[in-house]
Each structure stands twice: as C-alpha cells, then as structure tokens.
Coordinates of C-alpha atoms in Angstrom, one line a residue:
M21 CA 156.6 96.0 44.3
G22 CA 159.4 97.7 42.5
Y23 CA 163.1 97.4 42.1
N24 CA 165.2 97.8 45.3
D25 CA 168.8 98.8 44.8
N26 CA 169.5 98.5 48.6
S27 CA 169.9 102.3 48.8
G28 CA 166.6 102.8 50.7
R29 CA 165.0 103.9 47.4
I30 CA 162.6 101.8 45.4
C31 CA 162.0 102.3 41.7
K32 CA 158.5 101.5 40.4
L33 CA 157.8 101.0 36.7
L34 CA 154.6 102.9 36.0
K35 CA 154.1 101.7 32.4
S36 CA 155.7 98.9 30.4
L37 CA 158.7 99.6 28.2
Y38 CA 159.0 98.3 24.7
G39 CA 161.2 95.2 24.8
L40 CA 160.3 94.0 28.2
K41 CA 158.6 90.6 28.6
Q42 CA 155.3 92.1 29.8
A43 CA 155.2 94.9 27.1
P44 CA 153.1 92.9 24.5
R45 CA 150.6 91.9 27.2
Q46 CA 150.3 95.5 28.4
R47 CA 149.7 96.7 24.8
F48 CA 147.1 94.0 24.3
K49 CA 145.4 94.9 27.5
R50 CA 145.3 98.6 26.6
F51 CA 143.9 97.8 23.1
T52 CA 141.3 95.4 24.6
D53 CA 140.2 97.9 27.2
F54 CA 139.7 100.6 24.6
I55 CA 137.9 98.4 22.1
I56 CA 135.5 97.0 24.7
H57 CA 134.8 100.6 25.6
L58 CA 133.6 101.0 22.0
N59 CA 131.0 98.2 22.7
F60 CA 132.9 95.4 21.1
Q61 CA 132.8 91.9 22.5
Q62 CA 135.9 89.7 22.7
L63 CA 135.1 86.2 21.3
N64 CA 135.5 83.4 23.9
C65 CA 136.9 81.0 21.3
E66 CA 139.6 83.4 20.1
E67 CA 140.5 86.4 22.3
C68 CA 142.2 88.3 19.4
I69 CA 138.8 88.6 17.5
F70 CA 136.4 91.3 18.5
L71 CA 132.8 91.7 17.3
R72 CA 130.3 94.6 17.5
R73 CA 126.7 93.8 16.4
S74 CA 123.8 96.2 16.0
K75 CA 120.5 96.0 14.1
Q76 CA 122.2 97.8 11.2
S77 CA 125.6 96.3 11.0
E78 CA 128.3 93.9 12.2
I79 CA 131.9 94.8 12.6
F80 CA 134.8 92.3 13.2
I81 CA 138.3 93.3 14.2
V82 CA 141.0 90.7 14.1
L83 CA 144.3 91.5 15.9
Y84 CA 147.4 89.7 14.7
V85 CA 150.7 90.6 16.3
D86 CA 150.8 94.3 15.4
S87 CA 148.2 94.4 12.6
L88 CA 144.5 94.8 12.5
L89 CA 142.0 93.4 10.0
F90 CA 138.6 95.1 9.8
A91 CA 135.5 93.5 8.3
G92 CA 132.0 94.9 8.4
S93 CA 128.7 95.1 6.7
D94 CA 128.6 98.9 6.8
D95 CA 131.7 100.7 5.3
S96 CA 130.9 104.0 7.0
E97 CA 130.6 102.4 10.4
V98 CA 133.9 100.6 9.9
E99 CA 135.5 104.0 9.0
V100 CA 134.1 105.5 12.2
V101 CA 135.7 102.8 14.3
I102 CA 139.0 103.2 12.4
Q103 CA 139.0 106.9 13.1
L104 CA 138.3 106.3 16.8
L105 CA 141.3 103.9 16.9
R106 CA 143.5 106.4 15.1
N107 CA 142.6 109.0 17.7
E108 CA 143.7 106.7 20.5
F109 CA 146.6 104.8 18.9
E110 CA 149.3 105.5 16.3
M111 CA 148.2 103.8 13.1
Y112 CA 148.8 103.9 9.4
K113 CA 146.8 102.5 6.6
A114 CA 148.5 99.7 4.9
E115 CA 146.0 98.3 2.4
V116 CA 142.3 98.4 1.9
A117 CA 140.3 95.7 0.1
N118 CA 136.6 96.6 -0.4
E119 CA 135.7 93.3 -2.1
F120 CA 133.8 90.3 -0.8
L121 CA 135.6 87.0 -0.9
E122 CA 133.6 84.2 -2.4

C-alpha cells in the first residue's frame, strides 16, 4: 500500500519519518533487531529490557524512551557492546556511574 493522489502514481514510504505515528515503533524495531543480533534476549515480562548471559558475564540493557542504561558484571564487555551500538546508531555519552548500589 502507499499514498494514491489519483494521478495514477503511488507514493510508497520506504522508511519511517520522524514525527509520524509509526516512527517510534520503527526505531524500537530497528534497535531490537540489532541488539538481538548481538545475542541479547528480550525479557518476556518487560520488552524494553535486554539481557545477554555468558559464563563470564551478564549484561543488561534497559531502553527508556530515547535513553539506554547499561549494567554488567564485566566493564570491558559492556564497553564492547557500547562501541558496537555507537557504530550502528548515533549516540553520546551522558553519564557513567561505575558504582554498585547497595
């Protein structure tokens, strides 16, 4: 389907535009597809939380609107994931906390 202006031509939107109703869903789908490609699993109870487990480490990524929260047991592994995401998406580093909450 596409937009028909009754001129015999049809305009088809190939990717979502910022501001359209479906744009957030398309951005979430693109992010989810990429993060699953990195062997993360989407939690069933909360689809904005992703987990990757290995024998050496666990990494959590929490997506909230347009922000990401990273938590992991291995700082170097978290940095690798962040770099992979930076290569795929435009990102900037807002704040880093390397402390454990008690």
